[in-house]
Amino acid sequence: DAEITQSPRHKITETGRQVTLACHQTWNHNNMFWYRQDLGHGLRLIHYSYGVQDTNKGEVSDGYSVSRSNTEDLPLTLESAASSQTSVYFCASSESLGDTQYFGPGTRLTVL
Amino acid sequence: KNQVEQSPQSLIILEGKNCTLQCNYTVSPFSNLRWYKQDTGRGPVSLTIMTFSENTKSNGRYTATLDADTKQSSLHITASQLSDSASYICVVSAMHDYKLSFGAGTTVTVRA
């Protein structure tokens, strides 16, 4: 069955370190998204991609970057982790714009 | 600014009882509205989707309604089960860019 996976599921890191969160989908979807989820807030869009070599900033992109070298993967990099980036991160994908997005299981990141 | 407000923030109900969750939005121009269910420690999963012309959509014991004139939606859970314990998120999509606006969610706890 097609799926979307994220790794690691849990990560603890220190302030200032570079961290990369992986997202892999086997649906062959063109569109992929990264969100963060914080208590009391709705999911907020960090970065998104509409296809290979395409990346776009979302509403909370500062301190994050992504790259899309193939259809299946969209890794999210925190260049220099900050305590404000402690959150749960979700990756999602969709076949077409406006279609239902399918979410991964999430990565809980703690920055000490 | 596009916004989605959900109420109540949380609720507790007894197994077998019904409950209704509310969603108000200011997203414009409106494309569609989805309700997602998010179990603890997992990613959101789509329950229903409604476009402008639809005012009711059911998925098993879940029934969503939409009033596009007043920009309100509700999710009704019938004969609740312990497995209904989760966060329910209202998600509204804008036309043209298909960007999603997420509510903060309503946490439902079903007690035996």
PDB file of C-alpha atoms in Angstrom:
ATOM      1  CA  ASP A   1       0.000   0.000   0.000  1.00  0.00           C
ATOM      2  CA  ALA A   2       1.126   3.541  -0.737  1.00  0.00           C
ATOM      3  CA  GLU A   3       2.101   5.528   2.325  1.00  0.00           C
ATOM      4  CA  ILE A   4       3.914   8.556   3.669  1.00  0.00           C
ATOM      5  CA  THR A   5       6.586   8.076   6.321  1.00  0.00           C
ATOM      6  CA  GLN A   6       8.629  10.409   8.478  1.00  0.00           C
ATOM      7  CA  SER A   7      11.876   9.867  10.343  1.00  0.00           C
ATOM      8  CA  PRO A   8      12.933  10.104  13.005  1.00  0.00           C
ATOM      9  CA  ARG A   9       9.679   9.979  15.008  1.00  0.00           C
ATOM     10  CA  HIS A  10      11.354  11.671  17.960  1.00  0.00           C
ATOM     11  CA  LYS A  11      14.451  13.869  18.056  1.00  0.00           C
ATOM     12  CA  ILE A  12      16.190  15.809  20.802  1.00  0.00           C
ATOM     13  CA  THR A  13      18.860  18.275  19.773  1.00  0.00           C
ATOM     14  CA  GLU A  14      20.738  21.282  21.104  1.00  0.00           C
ATOM     15  CA  THR A  15      20.401  24.923  20.202  1.00  0.00           C
ATOM     16  CA  GLY A  16      22.523  25.856  17.191  1.00  0.00           C
ATOM     17  CA  ARG A  17      22.769  22.363  15.680  1.00  0.00           C
ATOM     18  CA  GLN A  18      21.627  21.570  12.167  1.00  0.00           C
ATOM     19  CA  VAL A  19      18.786  19.059  12.016  1.00  0.00           C
ATOM     20  CA  THR A  20      17.191  17.318   9.041  1.00  0.00           C
ATOM     21  CA  LEU A  21      13.783  15.653   9.174  1.00  0.00           C
ATOM     22  CA  ALA A  22      12.976  13.135   6.472  1.00  0.00           C
ATOM     23  CA  CYS A  23       9.691  12.683   4.607  1.00  0.00           C
ATOM     24  CA  HIS A  24       9.109   9.923   2.050  1.00  0.00           C
ATOM     25  CA  GLN A  25       5.922   9.163   0.112  1.00  0.00           C
ATOM     26  CA  THR A  26       5.191   6.283  -2.232  1.00  0.00           C
ATOM     27  CA  TRP A  27       2.022   7.698  -3.834  1.00  0.00           C
ATOM     28  CA  ASN A  28       4.007   9.459  -6.565  1.00  0.00           C
ATOM     29  CA  HIS A  29       2.285  12.711  -5.569  1.00  0.00           C
ATOM     30  CA  ASN A  30       3.638  15.914  -7.073  1.00  0.00           C
ATOM     31  CA  ASN A  31       2.674  18.114  -4.136  1.00  0.00           C
ATOM     32  CA  MET A  32       4.398  17.838  -0.770  1.00  0.00           C
ATOM     33  CA  PHE A  33       4.081  20.027   2.321  1.00  0.00           C
ATOM     34  CA  TRP A  34       5.715  20.575   5.706  1.00  0.00           C
ATOM     35  CA  TYR A  35       3.697  21.837   8.685  1.00  0.00           C
ATOM     36  CA  ARG A  36       4.373  22.440  12.342  1.00  0.00           C
ATOM     37  CA  GLN A  37       1.771  21.873  15.043  1.00  0.00           C
ATOM     38  CA  ASP A  38       1.926  23.697  18.358  1.00  0.00           C
ATOM     39  CA  LEU A  39      -0.493  23.604  21.267  1.00  0.00           C
ATOM     40  CA  GLY A  40      -3.334  26.057  20.776  1.00  0.00           C
ATOM     41  CA  HIS A  41      -2.451  26.671  17.145  1.00  0.00           C
ATOM     42  CA  GLY A  42      -3.679  25.130  13.957  1.00  0.00           C
ATOM     43  CA  LEU A  43      -1.197  23.465  11.658  1.00  0.00           C
ATOM     44  CA  ARG A  44       1.023  26.101  10.059  1.00  0.00           C
ATOM     45  CA  LEU A  45       2.667  25.747   6.672  1.00  0.00           C
ATOM     46  CA  ILE A  46       6.476  25.901   6.644  1.00  0.00           C
ATOM     47  CA  HIS A  47       7.438  25.013   3.061  1.00  0.00           C
ATOM     48  CA  TYR A  48       5.828  23.290   0.117  1.00  0.00           C
ATOM     49  CA  SER A  49       6.749  21.856  -3.258  1.00  0.00           C
ATOM     50  CA  TYR A  50       4.690  21.324  -6.399  1.00  0.00           C
ATOM     51  CA  GLY A  51       7.230  19.092  -8.077  1.00  0.00           C
ATOM     52  CA  VAL A  52      10.903  18.195  -8.489  1.00  0.00           C
ATOM     53  CA  GLN A  53      13.183  21.220  -8.144  1.00  0.00           C
ATOM     54  CA  ASP A  54      10.243  23.375  -7.018  1.00  0.00           C
ATOM     55  CA  THR A  55      10.157  24.765  -3.465  1.00  0.00           C
ATOM     56  CA  ASN A  56       8.129  27.591  -1.928  1.00  0.00           C
ATOM     57  CA  LYS A  57       7.999  29.356   1.429  1.00  0.00           C
ATOM     58  CA  GLY A  58       5.003  29.035   3.669  1.00  0.00           C
ATOM     59  CA  GLU A  59       3.814  31.326   6.440  1.00  0.00           C
ATOM     60  CA  VAL A  60       6.476  30.261   9.004  1.00  0.00           C
ATOM     61  CA  SER A  61       9.526  29.510   6.848  1.00  0.00           C
ATOM     62  CA  ASP A  62      12.209  31.475   8.741  1.00  0.00           C
ATOM     63  CA  GLY A  63      14.980  29.153   9.936  1.00  0.00           C
ATOM     64  CA  TYR A  64      13.867  26.245   7.727  1.00  0.00           C
ATOM     65  CA  SER A  65      14.808  25.043   4.254  1.00  0.00           C
ATOM     66  CA  VAL A  66      13.743  22.225   1.924  1.00  0.00           C
ATOM     67  CA  SER A  67      14.985  20.681  -1.293  1.00  0.00           C
ATOM     68  CA  ARG A  68      13.169  18.465  -3.803  1.00  0.00           C
ATOM     69  CA  SER A  69      15.525  16.306  -5.851  1.00  0.00           C
ATOM     70  CA  ASN A  70      12.995  13.548  -6.594  1.00  0.00           C
ATOM     71  CA  THR A  71       9.254  12.966  -6.408  1.00  0.00           C
ATOM     72  CA  GLU A  72       9.292  10.796  -3.287  1.00  0.00           C
ATOM     73  CA  ASP A  73      11.268  12.890  -0.784  1.00  0.00           C
ATOM     74  CA  LEU A  74      11.073  16.360   0.762  1.00  0.00           C
ATOM     75  CA  PRO A  75      13.582  16.690   3.640  1.00  0.00           C
ATOM     76  CA  LEU A  76      13.173  19.620   6.020  1.00  0.00           C
ATOM     77  CA  THR A  77      16.364  21.209   7.405  1.00  0.00           C
ATOM     78  CA  LEU A  78      16.667  23.446  10.430  1.00  0.00           C
ATOM     79  CA  GLU A  79      19.862  25.337   9.728  1.00  0.00           C
ATOM     80  CA  SER A  80      20.556  26.329  13.348  1.00  0.00           C
ATOM     81  CA  ALA A  81      17.974  24.911  15.712  1.00  0.00           C
ATOM     82  CA  ALA A  82      16.331  27.282  18.192  1.00  0.00           C
ATOM     83  CA  SER A  83      14.159  26.515  21.221  1.00  0.00           C
ATOM     84  CA  SER A  84      11.231  28.176  19.424  1.00  0.00           C
ATOM     85  CA  GLN A  85      11.401  25.357  16.881  1.00  0.00           C
ATOM     86  CA  THR A  86      10.429  22.759  19.466  1.00  0.00           C
ATOM     87  CA  SER A  87       7.251  21.378  17.918  1.00  0.00           C
ATOM     88  CA  VAL A  88       5.621  18.448  16.175  1.00  0.00           C
ATOM     89  CA  TYR A  89       6.336  18.433  12.454  1.00  0.00           C
ATOM     90  CA  PHE A  90       4.036  16.877   9.866  1.00  0.00           C
ATOM     91  CA  CYS A  91       4.722  16.126   6.254  1.00  0.00           C
ATOM     92  CA  ALA A  92       1.825  15.776   3.806  1.00  0.00           C
ATOM     93  CA  SER A  93       1.304  15.067   0.134  1.00  0.00           C
ATOM     94  CA  SER A  94      -1.477  15.415  -2.425  1.00  0.00           C
ATOM     95  CA  GLU A  95      -1.970  14.353  -6.011  1.00  0.00           C
ATOM     96  CA  SER A  96      -3.339  17.654  -7.290  1.00  0.00           C
ATOM     97  CA  LEU A  97      -3.851  21.136  -5.928  1.00  0.00           C
ATOM     98  CA  GLY A  98      -7.040  21.213  -3.886  1.00  0.00           C
ATOM     99  CA  ASP A  99      -7.028  17.456  -3.359  1.00  0.00           C
ATOM    100  CA  THR A 100      -7.080  15.914   0.083  1.00  0.00           C
ATOM    101  CA  GLN A 101      -3.666  15.993   1.709  1.00  0.00           C
ATOM    102  CA  TYR A 102      -2.380  12.779   3.267  1.00  0.00           C
ATOM    103  CA  PHE A 103      -0.328  13.291   6.397  1.00  0.00           C
ATOM    104  CA  GLY A 104       2.614  11.386   7.801  1.00  0.00           C
ATOM    105  CA  PRO A 105       2.758  10.256  11.443  1.00  0.00           C
ATOM    106  CA  GLY A 106       4.752  13.292  12.570  1.00  0.00           C
ATOM    107  CA  THR A 107       8.167  13.989  14.133  1.00  0.00           C
ATOM    108  CA  ARG A 108       8.354  15.359  17.653  1.00  0.00           C
ATOM    109  CA  LEU A 109      11.388  17.663  17.842  1.00  0.00           C
ATOM    110  CA  THR A 110      12.752  19.062  21.084  1.00  0.00           C
ATOM    111  CA  VAL A 111      15.440  21.743  21.003  1.00  0.00           C
ATOM    112  CA  LEU A 112      17.250  22.183  24.324  1.00  0.00           C
TER     113      LEU A 112
ATOM    114  CA  LYS B   1      -6.452  37.277   6.858  1.00  0.00           C
ATOM    115  CA  ASN B   2      -8.024  33.846   6.426  1.00  0.00           C
ATOM    116  CA  GLN B   3      -9.031  32.396   9.756  1.00  0.00           C
ATOM    117  CA  VAL B   4     -10.729  29.286  11.092  1.00  0.00           C
ATOM    118  CA  GLU B   5     -12.176  29.237  14.605  1.00  0.00           C
ATOM    119  CA  GLN B   6     -13.367  26.056  16.317  1.00  0.00           C
ATOM    120  CA  SER B   7     -15.457  25.538  19.408  1.00  0.00           C
ATOM    121  CA  PRO B   8     -15.467  24.177  21.961  1.00  0.00           C
ATOM    122  CA  GLN B   9     -11.748  23.752  22.573  1.00  0.00           C
ATOM    123  CA  SER B  10     -12.455  20.425  24.255  1.00  0.00           C
ATOM    124  CA  LEU B  11     -15.348  18.318  25.454  1.00  0.00           C
ATOM    125  CA  ILE B  12     -16.002  15.114  27.353  1.00  0.00           C
ATOM    126  CA  ILE B  13     -18.945  12.861  26.536  1.00  0.00           C
ATOM    127  CA  LEU B  14     -20.179   9.467  27.676  1.00  0.00           C
ATOM    128  CA  GLU B  15     -19.987   6.521  25.333  1.00  0.00           C
ATOM    129  CA  GLY B  16     -23.131   6.239  23.247  1.00  0.00           C
ATOM    130  CA  LYS B  17     -23.994   9.938  23.423  1.00  0.00           C
ATOM    131  CA  ASN B  18     -23.987  12.420  20.541  1.00  0.00           C
ATOM    132  CA  CYS B  19     -22.000  15.623  20.219  1.00  0.00           C
ATOM    133  CA  THR B  20     -21.596  18.532  17.803  1.00  0.00           C
ATOM    134  CA  LEU B  21     -18.455  20.492  17.028  1.00  0.00           C
ATOM    135  CA  GLN B  22     -18.504  23.963  15.481  1.00  0.00           C
ATOM    136  CA  CYS B  23     -16.308  25.701  12.919  1.00  0.00           C
ATOM    137  CA  ASN B  24     -16.509  29.331  11.771  1.00  0.00           C
ATOM    138  CA  TYR B  25     -14.294  30.624   8.981  1.00  0.00           C
ATOM    139  CA  THR B  26     -13.437  33.812   7.162  1.00  0.00           C
ATOM    140  CA  VAL B  27     -11.587  32.221   4.241  1.00  0.00           C
ATOM    141  CA  SER B  28     -12.393  33.897   0.950  1.00  0.00           C
ATOM    142  CA  PRO B  29     -12.876  33.055  -1.819  1.00  0.00           C
ATOM    143  CA  PHE B  30     -14.065  29.729  -0.485  1.00  0.00           C
ATOM    144  CA  SER B  31     -13.205  26.487  -2.248  1.00  0.00           C
ATOM    145  CA  ASN B  32     -13.955  23.624   0.129  1.00  0.00           C
ATOM    146  CA  LEU B  33     -14.057  22.606   3.788  1.00  0.00           C
ATOM    147  CA  ARG B  34     -12.724  19.406   5.258  1.00  0.00           C
ATOM    148  CA  TRP B  35     -12.943  17.827   8.663  1.00  0.00           C
ATOM    149  CA  TYR B  36      -9.927  15.813   9.761  1.00  0.00           C
ATOM    150  CA  LYS B  37      -9.601  13.412  12.694  1.00  0.00           C
ATOM    151  CA  GLN B  38      -6.258  13.292  14.507  1.00  0.00           C
ATOM    152  CA  ASP B  39      -5.614  10.492  16.979  1.00  0.00           C
ATOM    153  CA  THR B  40      -3.017  11.128  19.670  1.00  0.00           C
ATOM    154  CA  GLY B  41       0.496  10.743  18.284  1.00  0.00           C
ATOM    155  CA  ARG B  42      -0.633  10.390  14.671  1.00  0.00           C
ATOM    156  CA  GLY B  43      -1.181  12.557  11.633  1.00  0.00           C
ATOM    157  CA  PRO B  44      -4.600  13.974  10.676  1.00  0.00           C
ATOM    158  CA  VAL B  45      -6.869  11.811   8.522  1.00  0.00           C
ATOM    159  CA  SER B  46      -9.609  13.267   6.308  1.00  0.00           C
ATOM    160  CA  LEU B  47     -13.203  12.494   7.336  1.00  0.00           C
ATOM    161  CA  THR B  48     -15.315  14.609   4.986  1.00  0.00           C
ATOM    162  CA  ILE B  49     -14.998  17.240   2.300  1.00  0.00           C
ATOM    163  CA  MET B  50     -17.666  19.718   1.219  1.00  0.00           C
ATOM    164  CA  THR B  51     -17.741  22.258  -1.581  1.00  0.00           C
ATOM    165  CA  PHE B  52     -19.829  25.406  -1.804  1.00  0.00           C
ATOM    166  CA  SER B  53     -22.872  23.623  -3.188  1.00  0.00           C
ATOM    167  CA  GLU B  54     -22.968  20.852  -0.584  1.00  0.00           C
ATOM    168  CA  ASN B  55     -24.595  21.392   2.796  1.00  0.00           C
ATOM    169  CA  THR B  56     -24.377  17.887   4.284  1.00  0.00           C
ATOM    170  CA  LYS B  57     -21.880  15.045   4.016  1.00  0.00           C
ATOM    171  CA  SER B  58     -21.799  11.834   6.035  1.00  0.00           C
ATOM    172  CA  ASN B  59     -19.073   9.301   6.765  1.00  0.00           C
ATOM    173  CA  GLY B  60     -20.473   6.559   8.964  1.00  0.00           C
ATOM    174  CA  ARG B  61     -21.392   8.077  12.323  1.00  0.00           C
ATOM    175  CA  TYR B  62     -19.865  11.426  11.343  1.00  0.00           C
ATOM    176  CA  THR B  63     -22.088  14.026   9.667  1.00  0.00           C
ATOM    177  CA  ALA B  64     -20.748  17.379   8.553  1.00  0.00           C
ATOM    178  CA  THR B  65     -22.879  20.372   7.611  1.00  0.00           C
ATOM    179  CA  LEU B  66     -21.936  23.550   5.801  1.00  0.00           C
ATOM    180  CA  ASP B  67     -23.674  26.919   5.608  1.00  0.00           C
ATOM    181  CA  ALA B  68     -21.627  28.877   3.087  1.00  0.00           C
ATOM    182  CA  ASP B  69     -23.748  32.001   3.592  1.00  0.00           C
ATOM    183  CA  THR B  70     -22.930  32.287   7.298  1.00  0.00           C
ATOM    184  CA  LYS B  71     -19.511  30.627   6.857  1.00  0.00           C
ATOM    185  CA  GLN B  72     -20.209  28.001   9.461  1.00  0.00           C
ATOM    186  CA  SER B  73     -19.763  24.253   9.581  1.00  0.00           C
ATOM    187  CA  SER B  74     -20.494  21.611  12.160  1.00  0.00           C
ATOM    188  CA  LEU B  75     -19.430  18.027  12.716  1.00  0.00           C
ATOM    189  CA  HIS B  76     -21.941  15.776  14.456  1.00  0.00           C
ATOM    190  CA  ILE B  77     -20.822  12.500  16.013  1.00  0.00           C
ATOM    191  CA  THR B  78     -23.623  10.018  16.585  1.00  0.00           C
ATOM    192  CA  ALA B  79     -23.579   7.253  19.199  1.00  0.00           C
ATOM    193  CA  SER B  80     -19.997   7.986  20.221  1.00  0.00           C
ATOM    194  CA  GLN B  81     -17.484   5.207  20.765  1.00  0.00           C
ATOM    195  CA  LEU B  82     -14.246   5.147  22.738  1.00  0.00           C
ATOM    196  CA  SER B  83     -12.360   5.199  19.421  1.00  0.00           C
ATOM    197  CA  ASP B  84     -13.853   8.614  18.672  1.00  0.00           C
ATOM    198  CA  SER B  85     -11.546  10.116  21.296  1.00  0.00           C
ATOM    199  CA  ALA B  86      -9.336  12.379  19.178  1.00  0.00           C
ATOM    200  CA  SER B  87      -8.810  15.935  18.003  1.00  0.00           C
ATOM    201  CA  TYR B  88     -11.089  17.089  15.176  1.00  0.00           C
ATOM    202  CA  ILE B  89      -9.699  19.738  12.899  1.00  0.00           C
ATOM    203  CA  CYS B  90     -11.639  21.993  10.526  1.00  0.00           C
ATOM    204  CA  VAL B  91      -9.654  22.873   7.399  1.00  0.00           C
ATOM    205  CA  VAL B  92     -10.760  25.431   4.809  1.00  0.00           C
ATOM    206  CA  SER B  93      -9.273  25.786   1.354  1.00  0.00           C
ATOM    207  CA  ALA B  94      -9.214  29.032  -0.600  1.00  0.00           C
ATOM    208  CA  MET B  95      -9.884  29.150  -4.300  1.00  0.00           C
ATOM    209  CA  HIS B  96      -7.043  29.947  -6.714  1.00  0.00           C
ATOM    210  CA  ASP B  97      -4.077  29.080  -4.472  1.00  0.00           C
ATOM    211  CA  TYR B  98      -5.656  26.144  -2.611  1.00  0.00           C
ATOM    212  CA  LYS B  99      -3.779  27.147   0.544  1.00  0.00           C
ATOM    213  CA  LEU B 100      -5.235  25.475   3.618  1.00  0.00           C
ATOM    214  CA  SER B 101      -6.309  27.317   6.757  1.00  0.00           C
ATOM    215  CA  PHE B 102      -6.435  25.081   9.825  1.00  0.00           C
ATOM    216  CA  GLY B 103      -8.488  25.472  12.962  1.00  0.00           C
ATOM    217  CA  ALA B 104      -6.807  24.719  16.294  1.00  0.00           C
ATOM    218  CA  GLY B 105      -9.032  21.668  16.723  1.00  0.00           C
ATOM    219  CA  THR B 106     -11.555  20.364  19.232  1.00  0.00           C
ATOM    220  CA  THR B 107     -10.357  17.589  21.515  1.00  0.00           C
ATOM    221  CA  VAL B 108     -13.085  15.021  22.151  1.00  0.00           C
ATOM    222  CA  THR B 109     -12.780  12.549  25.022  1.00  0.00           C
ATOM    223  CA  VAL B 110     -15.273   9.689  25.139  1.00  0.00           C
ATOM    224  CA  ARG B 111     -15.638   8.051  28.571  1.00  0.00           C
ATOM    225  CA  ALA B 112     -17.045   4.609  29.231  1.00  0.00           C
TER     226      ALA B 112
END
